[in-house]
Every structure is written in C-alpha cells, then in structure tokens.
C-alpha cells in the first residue's frame, strides 16, 4: 500500500533521542531552547516558542494576543478543525469567510465585508502548504489594526515574496507525525513581537517565569527534550523534504493536468512557493468516474487517497451557532477534493504507478 503520508525517521533521529535519554534530562530544557533558536533562524523571526502541539500553539497565540469573549476572529471554514477550535477555546467568536475559487485558502477579497467593531484578528491557514494571498491580507490587517495569526501547521518553509510563512504575524506550526516535519506530537509559535513571546512562554508553563510563582493562569503545553532532539534533525532535513514534495507535485501536474474532469493545484508563481503538504486535485463532473469510485479503484490498486476535508468547519455540529451565511465555494469544493500521496518517501516508481492508475480510470469510459 502506498500511504498518504509516511514519517521519515532514521538513524539521525534515533541517535539524537538516545543521546538525550542518556543525559537523564528529558522534560523541557536546553535541547528545546536549541530547537527554538534553530527554528527562529529558519523562519526568519526573533522568537520561537516550542509547545506540545499545533493546536496548543494556536490556542496560546490567541490568548497571548488577549483575544477572548466578545471578540471576533475572521477565519476560513476549509481547514482542519483545530484552527477554529482554538478560537472557541478562548471564548472568542469565529467569523467564517469563504475560500478562493481557484485555490483552497481564504478569499481575501471577502474579508473586509465581514469586519465589525468586534473584529480583533484574522486567523489565516496556509492550507496544503500553499501561502495565502499576503499582498491583499497584510494591508487589511494594517488598515484596521488587526492581529494576524498564521496557521502554518501544513506550511513549514512555504515562501511568499522572499519571506517565510510564520514571519508575517504570529505563526503557529505543528509537528504531528503526518506534517512536513515531525516530532511525533509538537508545535511552535513564531513572532517578532517580544511581548507576545514573553506571554506565550508564561502561558506554556502555568504562568510562571520564576518556578512556583504564577503571574497569570497558564497551562502545561511544554515540549520534551527528546521531541526537540527529533525536531532539530527533522529541521535539517526539511529543505530536502520540501524539494522532493515540490518535484513530486510538478510530476503530477505534468501528467494529470490534461485529464478530462481533473483540476490540478495551481502552479507556483515567481513569488509564491508552496511546500505541498497535500497534493489535492478536484474531480469534476466530466471525470470518467465519481470521486468515490476513483478512491475505491485506487485503494484496490494499493494507493491510499484521502478527502481533506469532507465537512467544512461552519457545517460541523459544534459550529452551528456560528454558521451565519452559506459559503458556496467551500460547500461545493468538499464534494470535489481528493488528496493523493505526495510525501518525500515516494519513489519514482510509486509516482509513475499513481499516474498510470489515475490515467487508467480516466480513460475507462
Ligand atoms: C495539524 C493541523 C493543526 C493541529 O496541529 P496538531 O499538532 O495536530 O494539534 C492545526 N491546523 C491545521 C491546518 C493542521 O493541519
């Protein structure tokens, strides 16, 4: 079976973990600090704070920005549910804006129409590794003095006009097992704002700077030393992983874009560089089979594929209260999307096998 994702854990990670375990210091310490510094250098920010997951990164980012009850946060309905759940954790209200017609990210042209006096922040998601339309979003953030939170959980290393995602606002990363780089579970917050950094550090560990003196209500969202040890090795490998993902995407675009009824993802431009966390195609009415049948056929050929995401966030049971208007593009796209394996461990043979199977089905009618 060709899986949809496959973490790449080798001798480097195993040795790094063993070395940490032998020191006997396993909870947050110097290795976490080293990982944070490396991550700051990579993203091009002044501060990185390691946490226990992408979800806790988002949660603390919103709390640190002092957003809560009575505040509204503009966000996208087409994402993994954690990006919106983090808003609910703080008591704030998510306000959903539909996605673009030709991509998968928030439609920046519809943001301003959803602003109210209560709007405090925009939480964007660089979905599937593709950066959002920052040329349009940054001026809105500036003009209305909003806070920008970037969900970069699928976009480690993605670039927009020479800047890495996570450097425009408060960046939130995940190192879950399926992401572009992993620590098993883990997360990171990136910022250039020293106050946000300070606040996140307090919130991460029970509000304490000095041990056993709690200044504010905090949590235990810390990362362990052995996770950070894996993270340092994975960060070294990330540029290679991303290069492989991009190559795989070019290969698929070349071989799939002309097939009747299939829409392949946008090609990168001079200034937008996706890191293809997912390679997501749209299966239209003109395709030879239904999306579900294509999925079954691929499964039978030993190729796993997945629907990211089958239910938009605003239509989830727990979001009924916040579901104010219909969001037609999102509601349509969830019936069309299909993600096929793109991860760096695919061989050339795997890539050719995936293409030949999709072609076989495409020409079956
Ligand atoms: C994975 C993911 C998260 C949550 O990260 P965890 O580490 O699993 O908590 C949040 N947002 C998006 C878009 C994700 O893909």
Tab-separated table of C-alpha atoms and ligand atoms in Angstrom:
chain	number	residue	atom	x	y	z
A	1	UNK	CA	0.000	0.000	0.000
A	2	UNK	CA	1.284	3.489	-0.828
A	3	UNK	CA	0.246	5.514	2.235
A	4	UNK	CA	-0.996	9.118	2.107
A	5	UNK	CA	1.816	10.116	4.477
A	6	UNK	CA	4.858	8.456	5.997
A	7	UNK	CA	7.169	9.993	8.610
A	8	UNK	CA	10.867	9.736	7.784
A	9	UNK	CA	12.620	8.644	10.980
A	10	UNK	CA	16.188	7.417	10.555
A	11	UNK	CA	19.423	6.831	12.488
A	12	UNK	CA	19.904	10.607	12.965
A	13	UNK	CA	16.669	10.954	14.935
A	14	UNK	CA	17.199	7.686	16.813
A	15	UNK	CA	20.745	8.664	17.826
A	16	UNK	CA	19.662	12.161	18.844
A	17	UNK	CA	16.887	10.777	21.061
A	18	UNK	CA	19.162	8.147	22.617
A	19	UNK	CA	21.729	10.817	23.412
A	20	UNK	CA	19.104	12.935	25.182
A	21	UNK	CA	17.689	9.982	27.088
A	22	UNK	CA	21.164	9.103	28.379
A	23	UNK	CA	21.567	12.582	29.878
A	24	UNK	CA	18.590	11.932	32.145
A	25	UNK	CA	17.182	15.398	31.411
A	26	UNK	CA	14.024	14.663	29.461
A	27	UNK	CA	11.491	17.452	30.178
A	28	UNK	CA	11.850	20.948	28.652
A	29	UNK	CA	15.451	22.188	28.824
A	30	UNK	CA	18.469	23.112	26.710
A	31	UNK	CA	17.584	20.971	23.692
A	32	UNK	CA	14.166	22.635	23.428
A	33	UNK	CA	15.935	26.008	23.588
A	34	UNK	CA	18.322	24.948	20.815
A	35	UNK	CA	15.402	23.775	18.651
A	36	UNK	CA	13.630	27.113	19.221
A	37	UNK	CA	16.728	29.063	18.156
A	38	UNK	CA	17.203	26.937	15.051
A	39	UNK	CA	13.543	27.400	14.172
A	40	UNK	CA	13.775	31.189	14.551
A	41	UNK	CA	16.745	31.237	12.172
A	42	UNK	CA	14.893	29.090	9.690
A	43	UNK	CA	11.661	31.118	9.616
A	44	UNK	CA	13.453	34.448	9.976
A	45	UNK	CA	11.879	35.675	13.217
A	46	UNK	CA	13.213	36.871	16.562
A	47	UNK	CA	11.332	34.453	18.794
A	48	UNK	CA	10.168	30.840	18.639
A	49	UNK	CA	8.421	29.066	21.496
A	50	UNK	CA	8.077	25.282	21.410
A	51	UNK	CA	4.806	23.774	22.638
A	52	UNK	CA	3.062	20.402	22.808
A	53	UNK	CA	1.090	20.578	19.516
A	54	UNK	CA	-0.137	22.763	16.690
A	55	UNK	CA	-3.457	23.057	18.482
A	56	UNK	CA	-1.848	24.366	21.686
A	57	UNK	CA	0.284	26.738	19.576
A	58	UNK	CA	-2.897	28.254	18.092
A	59	UNK	CA	-4.607	28.360	21.468
A	60	UNK	CA	-1.704	30.217	23.119
A	61	UNK	CA	-1.249	32.571	20.163
A	62	UNK	CA	-4.852	33.768	20.507
A	63	UNK	CA	-4.622	34.013	24.299
A	64	UNK	CA	-1.326	35.903	24.123
A	65	UNK	CA	-2.945	38.396	21.752
A	66	UNK	CA	-5.525	38.967	24.507
A	67	UNK	CA	-8.429	37.817	22.395
A	68	UNK	CA	-11.384	36.242	24.160
A	69	UNK	CA	-15.057	36.579	24.991
A	70	UNK	CA	-16.828	39.269	22.953
A	71	UNK	CA	-14.128	39.370	20.280
A	72	UNK	CA	-14.495	38.183	16.711
A	73	UNK	CA	-11.834	36.381	14.714
A	74	UNK	CA	-12.110	36.145	10.921
A	75	UNK	CA	-11.090	32.727	9.621
A	76	UNK	CA	-11.521	30.082	6.940
A	77	UNK	CA	-14.105	27.271	7.019
A	78	UNK	CA	-11.898	24.996	4.885
A	79	UNK	CA	-9.242	23.638	7.242
A	80	UNK	CA	-8.529	21.038	9.859
A	81	UNK	CA	-10.934	21.801	12.701
A	82	UNK	CA	-8.162	22.745	15.168
A	83	UNK	CA	-7.694	26.150	13.530
A	84	UNK	CA	-11.216	27.186	14.553
A	85	UNK	CA	-11.391	25.197	17.792
A	86	UNK	CA	-8.523	27.320	19.099
A	87	UNK	CA	-10.780	30.381	18.697
A	88	UNK	CA	-13.577	28.690	20.654
A	89	UNK	CA	-11.202	27.676	23.496
A	90	UNK	CA	-10.641	31.345	24.283
A	91	UNK	CA	-14.338	32.253	24.213
A	92	UNK	CA	-13.962	34.346	21.052
A	93	UNK	CA	-16.324	34.027	18.074
A	94	UNK	CA	-15.171	32.659	14.708
A	95	UNK	CA	-16.480	34.545	11.666
A	96	UNK	CA	-16.137	32.484	8.513
A	97	UNK	CA	-15.146	33.866	5.116
A	98	UNK	CA	-15.456	31.692	2.005
A	99	UNK	CA	-12.385	30.449	0.113
A	100	UNK	CA	-10.999	31.491	-3.282
A	101	UNK	CA	-12.413	29.946	-6.447
A	102	UNK	CA	-9.045	28.868	-7.794
A	103	UNK	CA	-7.300	27.811	-4.622
A	104	UNK	CA	-8.031	26.456	-1.194
A	105	UNK	CA	-7.266	29.459	1.023
A	106	UNK	CA	-9.426	32.247	2.461
A	107	UNK	CA	-10.778	34.687	-0.147
A	108	UNK	CA	-9.015	37.904	0.856
A	109	UNK	CA	-11.467	39.978	-1.194
A	110	UNK	CA	-14.327	38.999	1.110
A	111	UNK	CA	-12.566	39.728	4.410
A	112	UNK	CA	-13.375	43.432	4.726
A	113	UNK	CA	-17.121	42.859	4.296
A	114	UNK	CA	-17.066	40.671	7.435
A	115	UNK	CA	-15.273	43.143	9.698
A	116	UNK	CA	-17.223	44.593	12.643
A	117	UNK	CA	-16.319	46.669	15.678
A	118	UNK	CA	-15.680	43.396	17.475
A	119	UNK	CA	-13.140	42.048	14.968
A	120	UNK	CA	-9.783	41.650	16.689
A	121	UNK	CA	-7.864	39.280	14.472
A	122	UNK	CA	-7.631	37.369	11.233
A	123	UNK	CA	-6.608	33.740	11.551
A	124	UNK	CA	-5.442	32.543	8.153
A	125	UNK	CA	-4.488	28.983	7.244
A	126	UNK	CA	-1.815	28.327	4.613
A	127	UNK	CA	-3.674	25.188	3.596
A	128	UNK	CA	-1.961	22.210	1.940
A	129	UNK	CA	1.346	24.135	2.127
A	130	UNK	CA	0.200	26.996	-0.112
A	131	UNK	CA	0.717	30.547	1.229
A	132	UNK	CA	-2.331	32.811	1.485
A	133	UNK	CA	-2.670	35.985	-0.592
A	134	UNK	CA	-0.495	38.158	1.668
A	135	UNK	CA	-0.431	41.139	-0.745
A	136	UNK	CA	-4.139	41.609	-0.048
A	137	UNK	CA	-4.277	40.424	3.572
A	138	UNK	CA	-1.418	42.485	5.059
A	139	UNK	CA	-2.895	45.882	4.052
A	140	UNK	CA	-6.262	44.903	5.629
A	141	UNK	CA	-4.500	43.888	8.847
A	142	UNK	CA	-2.623	47.176	8.913
A	143	UNK	CA	-5.530	49.426	7.945
A	144	UNK	CA	-7.875	48.017	10.603
A	145	UNK	CA	-5.137	47.426	13.234
A	146	UNK	CA	-5.886	43.751	13.493
A	147	UNK	CA	-3.783	40.926	14.814
A	148	UNK	CA	-2.667	38.392	12.230
A	149	UNK	CA	-2.417	34.771	13.263
A	150	UNK	CA	-0.988	32.359	10.709
A	151	UNK	CA	-1.817	28.679	10.927
A	152	UNK	CA	1.352	27.253	9.353
A	153	UNK	CA	0.659	23.693	10.500
A	154	UNK	CA	0.856	22.484	6.886
A	155	UNK	CA	3.318	25.026	5.532
A	156	UNK	CA	6.779	24.720	7.141
A	157	UNK	CA	9.102	26.514	4.744
A	158	UNK	CA	6.489	27.939	2.366
A	159	UNK	CA	7.528	31.309	0.926
A	160	UNK	CA	5.700	34.479	-0.103
A	161	UNK	CA	7.812	37.245	-1.666
A	162	UNK	CA	11.062	36.059	-0.069
A	163	UNK	CA	9.510	35.778	3.386
A	164	UNK	CA	8.650	32.541	5.057
A	165	UNK	CA	5.140	31.941	6.350
A	166	UNK	CA	5.041	32.389	10.108
A	167	UNK	CA	7.049	35.634	9.827
A	168	UNK	CA	4.130	37.913	8.828
A	169	UNK	CA	2.070	37.593	12.008
A	170	UNK	CA	2.041	35.155	14.908
A	171	UNK	CA	2.982	31.836	13.310
A	172	UNK	CA	1.659	28.514	14.610
A	173	UNK	CA	3.282	25.270	13.487
A	174	UNK	CA	2.510	21.595	14.112
A	175	UNK	CA	4.994	18.727	14.210
A	176	UNK	CA	2.408	15.955	14.166
A	177	UNK	CA	3.521	12.701	12.513
A	178	UNK	CA	1.993	13.479	9.096
A	179	UNK	CA	3.325	17.056	8.709
A	180	UNK	CA	6.206	18.247	6.504
A	181	UNK	CA	8.474	17.743	9.536
A	182	UNK	CA	7.635	15.897	12.740
A	183	UNK	CA	8.442	15.383	16.400
A	184	UNK	CA	5.615	12.831	16.856
A	185	UNK	CA	3.466	15.459	18.541
A	186	UNK	CA	4.646	19.034	18.969
A	187	UNK	CA	4.226	22.633	17.931
A	188	UNK	CA	5.931	26.020	17.645
A	189	UNK	CA	4.892	29.662	17.858
A	190	UNK	CA	6.917	32.226	15.923
A	191	UNK	CA	6.830	36.005	16.385
A	192	UNK	CA	8.854	39.185	16.122
A	193	UNK	CA	6.902	40.707	18.994
A	194	UNK	CA	8.818	40.368	22.305
A	195	UNK	CA	5.633	40.844	24.385
A	196	UNK	CA	3.791	38.049	22.603
A	197	UNK	CA	6.841	35.833	23.043
A	198	UNK	CA	7.025	36.575	26.778
A	199	UNK	CA	3.315	35.971	27.237
A	200	UNK	CA	3.383	32.662	25.341
A	201	UNK	CA	6.309	31.480	27.471
A	202	UNK	CA	4.317	32.241	30.615
A	203	UNK	CA	1.133	30.596	29.313
A	204	UNK	CA	3.068	27.498	28.248
A	205	UNK	CA	4.080	26.703	31.788
A	206	UNK	CA	1.456	27.667	34.375
A	207	UNK	CA	2.103	31.388	34.119
A	208	UNK	CA	5.451	31.039	35.869
A	209	UNK	CA	8.699	32.732	34.981
A	210	UNK	CA	10.039	32.048	38.438
A	211	UNK	CA	9.268	28.476	39.479
A	212	UNK	CA	6.149	28.163	41.665
A	213	UNK	CA	5.239	31.846	41.241
A	214	UNK	CA	2.204	32.053	38.938
A	215	UNK	CA	1.638	35.500	37.453
A	216	UNK	CA	-1.243	34.520	35.159
A	217	UNK	CA	-3.404	31.457	34.581
A	218	UNK	CA	-1.317	29.188	32.382
A	219	UNK	CA	-1.195	25.624	31.149
A	220	UNK	CA	1.240	22.776	30.748
A	221	UNK	CA	1.819	22.889	26.998
A	222	UNK	CA	5.564	22.178	27.108
A	223	UNK	CA	7.646	20.118	24.680
A	224	UNK	CA	10.035	17.381	25.880
A	225	UNK	CA	13.804	17.296	25.238
A	226	UNK	CA	13.580	14.144	23.143
A	227	UNK	CA	10.891	15.630	20.899
A	228	UNK	CA	13.105	18.690	20.393
A	229	UNK	CA	16.039	16.382	19.557
A	230	UNK	CA	13.938	14.821	16.785
A	231	UNK	CA	12.839	18.307	15.710
A	232	UNK	CA	16.412	19.543	15.224
A	233	UNK	CA	17.215	16.590	12.936
A	234	UNK	CA	13.943	16.997	11.041
A	235	UNK	CA	14.514	20.723	10.560
A	236	UNK	CA	17.900	19.923	8.962
A	237	UNK	CA	16.116	17.638	6.525
A	238	UNK	CA	13.091	19.887	5.876
A	239	UNK	CA	14.509	21.725	2.822
A	240	UNK	CA	15.238	18.365	1.184
A	241	UNK	CA	11.786	17.041	2.066
A	242	UNK	CA	10.088	20.118	0.642
A	243	UNK	CA	12.172	19.999	-2.548
A	244	UNK	CA	11.047	16.410	-3.048
A	245	UNK	CA	7.389	17.327	-2.444
A	246	UNK	CA	7.651	20.168	-4.974
A	247	UNK	CA	9.229	17.846	-7.557
A	248	UNK	CA	6.515	15.271	-6.984
A	249	UNK	CA	3.866	17.964	-7.457
A	250	UNK	CA	5.441	19.087	-10.747
A	251	UNK	CA	5.436	15.490	-11.943
A	252	UNK	CA	1.758	15.077	-11.094
A	253	UNK	CA	0.828	18.446	-12.643
A	254	UNK	CA	2.601	17.449	-15.824
A	255	UNK	CA	0.844	14.099	-16.080
A	256	UNK	CA	-2.595	14.804	-14.628
A	257	UNK	CA	-3.470	18.378	-15.591
A	258	UNK	CA	-4.730	17.472	-19.066
A	259	UNK	CA	-7.029	14.692	-17.969
A	260	UNK	CA	-10.719	15.404	-18.571
A	261	UNK	CA	-12.526	16.341	-15.367
A	262	UNK	CA	-9.436	16.756	-13.175
A	263	UNK	CA	-8.249	20.122	-11.875
A	264	UNK	CA	-4.679	20.032	-10.573
A	265	UNK	CA	-3.347	22.517	-7.994
A	266	UNK	CA	-2.105	25.917	-9.067
A	267	UNK	CA	1.494	26.097	-10.298
A	268	UNK	CA	3.797	28.227	-8.170
A	269	UNK	CA	4.500	31.755	-9.337
A	270	UNK	CA	7.747	33.710	-9.064
A	271	UNK	CA	6.905	34.808	-5.557
A	272	UNK	CA	4.625	32.135	-4.096
A	273	UNK	CA	6.265	28.842	-3.178
A	274	UNK	CA	4.038	26.065	-1.838
A	275	UNK	CA	5.552	23.178	0.096
A	276	UNK	CA	2.762	20.783	-0.967
A	277	UNK	CA	1.774	19.332	2.369
A	278	UNK	CA	-1.007	17.770	0.316
A	279	UNK	CA	-1.429	17.351	-3.409
A	280	UNK	CA	-5.138	17.965	-3.827
A	281	UNK	CA	-6.996	17.551	-7.094
A	282	UNK	CA	-10.606	18.396	-7.864
A	283	UNK	CA	-12.723	15.726	-9.520
A	284	UNK	CA	-15.376	17.344	-11.685
A	285	UNK	CA	-18.491	16.017	-13.387
A	286	UNK	CA	-16.571	15.383	-16.604
A	287	UNK	CA	-14.269	12.817	-14.996
A	288	UNK	CA	-14.846	9.205	-16.051
A	289	UNK	CA	-15.926	8.108	-12.594
A	290	UNK	CA	-17.226	9.590	-9.386
A	291	UNK	CA	-14.693	10.705	-6.796
A	292	UNK	CA	-15.767	7.846	-4.552
A	293	UNK	CA	-15.296	5.263	-7.282
A	294	UNK	CA	-11.875	6.703	-8.121
A	295	UNK	CA	-10.943	6.380	-4.458
A	296	UNK	CA	-12.099	2.759	-4.366
A	297	UNK	CA	-10.221	1.925	-7.576
A	298	UNK	CA	-7.035	3.486	-6.222
A	299	UNK	CA	-7.461	1.627	-2.952
A	300	UNK	CA	-7.767	-1.638	-4.879
A	301	UNK	CA	-4.524	-0.785	-6.687
A	302	UNK	CA	-2.810	-0.219	-3.323
A	303	UNK	CA	-2.839	3.582	-3.393
A	304	UNK	CA	-4.395	5.407	-0.457
A	305	UNK	CA	-6.083	8.747	-1.019
A	306	UNK	CA	-7.997	11.000	1.342
A	307	UNK	CA	-10.623	13.701	1.377
A	308	UNK	CA	-9.256	16.770	3.131
A	309	UNK	CA	-11.801	17.863	4.319
A	310	UNK	CA	-15.192	16.206	3.897
A	311	UNK	CA	-17.173	18.607	6.127
A	312	UNK	CA	-16.483	22.359	6.232
A	313	UNK	CA	-15.969	23.747	9.726
A	314	UNK	CA	-19.044	26.014	9.655
A	315	UNK	CA	-21.217	22.946	8.988
A	316	UNK	CA	-19.785	20.915	11.868
A	317	UNK	CA	-22.300	20.264	14.660
A	318	UNK	CA	-20.372	22.313	17.234
A	319	UNK	CA	-20.247	25.321	14.858
A	320	UNK	CA	-23.973	25.613	14.084
A	321	UNK	CA	-24.144	28.668	16.327
A	322	UNK	CA	-21.552	30.486	14.216
A	323	UNK	CA	-22.886	29.377	10.829
A	324	UNK	CA	-24.355	32.678	9.666
A	325	UNK	CA	-24.408	32.504	5.864
A	326	UNK	CA	-23.832	29.919	3.191
A	327	UNK	CA	-20.283	29.716	1.888
A	328	UNK	CA	-20.886	28.325	-1.600
A	329	UNK	CA	-17.321	27.752	-2.800
A	330	UNK	CA	-16.365	25.796	0.310
A	331	UNK	CA	-19.626	23.863	0.317
A	332	UNK	CA	-19.038	22.860	-3.323
A	333	UNK	CA	-15.353	22.025	-3.050
A	334	UNK	CA	-15.730	19.486	-0.248
A	335	UNK	CA	-17.541	17.278	-2.775
A	336	UNK	CA	-14.715	17.556	-5.320
A	337	UNK	CA	-11.376	17.399	-3.497
A	338	UNK	CA	-9.165	14.347	-3.321
A	339	UNK	CA	-5.626	14.275	-1.951
A	340	UNK	CA	-3.201	11.701	-3.325
A	341	UNK	CA	0.189	10.718	-1.832
A	342	UNK	CA	2.882	13.414	-2.331
A	343	UNK	CA	5.232	12.729	0.604
A	344	UNK	CA	9.031	12.661	0.158
A	345	UNK	CA	9.356	8.919	0.600
A	346	UNK	CA	7.588	8.151	-2.689
A	347	UNK	CA	9.909	6.547	-5.249
A	348	UNK	CA	9.856	7.423	-8.957
A	349	UNK	CA	8.221	4.060	-9.452
A	350	UNK	CA	5.466	4.981	-6.952
A	351	UNK	CA	4.851	8.285	-8.753
A	352	UNK	CA	4.574	6.583	-12.151
A	353	UNK	CA	2.331	3.903	-10.662
A	354	UNK	CA	-0.045	6.507	-9.185
A	355	UNK	CA	-0.231	8.397	-12.503
A	356	UNK	CA	-0.808	5.268	-14.564
A	357	UNK	CA	-3.650	4.175	-12.305
A	358	UNK	CA	-5.398	7.544	-12.427
A	359	UNK	CA	-4.991	7.569	-16.228
A	360	UNK	CA	-6.378	4.047	-16.470
A	361	UNK	CA	-9.519	5.171	-14.632
A	362	UNK	CA	-9.715	8.449	-16.575
A	363	UNK	CA	-9.762	6.575	-19.892
A	364	UNK	CA	-12.079	3.830	-18.696
A	365	UNK	CA	-15.192	5.393	-20.230
B	1	LIG	C1	-2.392	19.582	12.027
B	1	LIG	C2	-3.092	20.862	11.998
B	1	LIG	C3	-3.396	21.559	13.173
B	1	LIG	C4	-3.220	20.994	14.541
B	1	LIG	O1	-1.959	20.508	14.832
B	1	LIG	P1	-1.795	19.349	15.939
B	1	LIG	O2	-0.307	19.292	16.146
B	1	LIG	O3	-2.351	18.100	15.351
B	1	LIG	O4	-2.505	19.773	17.154
B	1	LIG	C5	-3.978	22.806	13.056
B	1	LIG	N1	-4.269	23.339	11.857
B	1	LIG	C6	-4.001	22.697	10.707
B	1	LIG	C7	-4.333	23.370	9.407
B	1	LIG	C8	-3.420	21.423	10.734
B	1	LIG	O5	-3.189	20.791	9.579
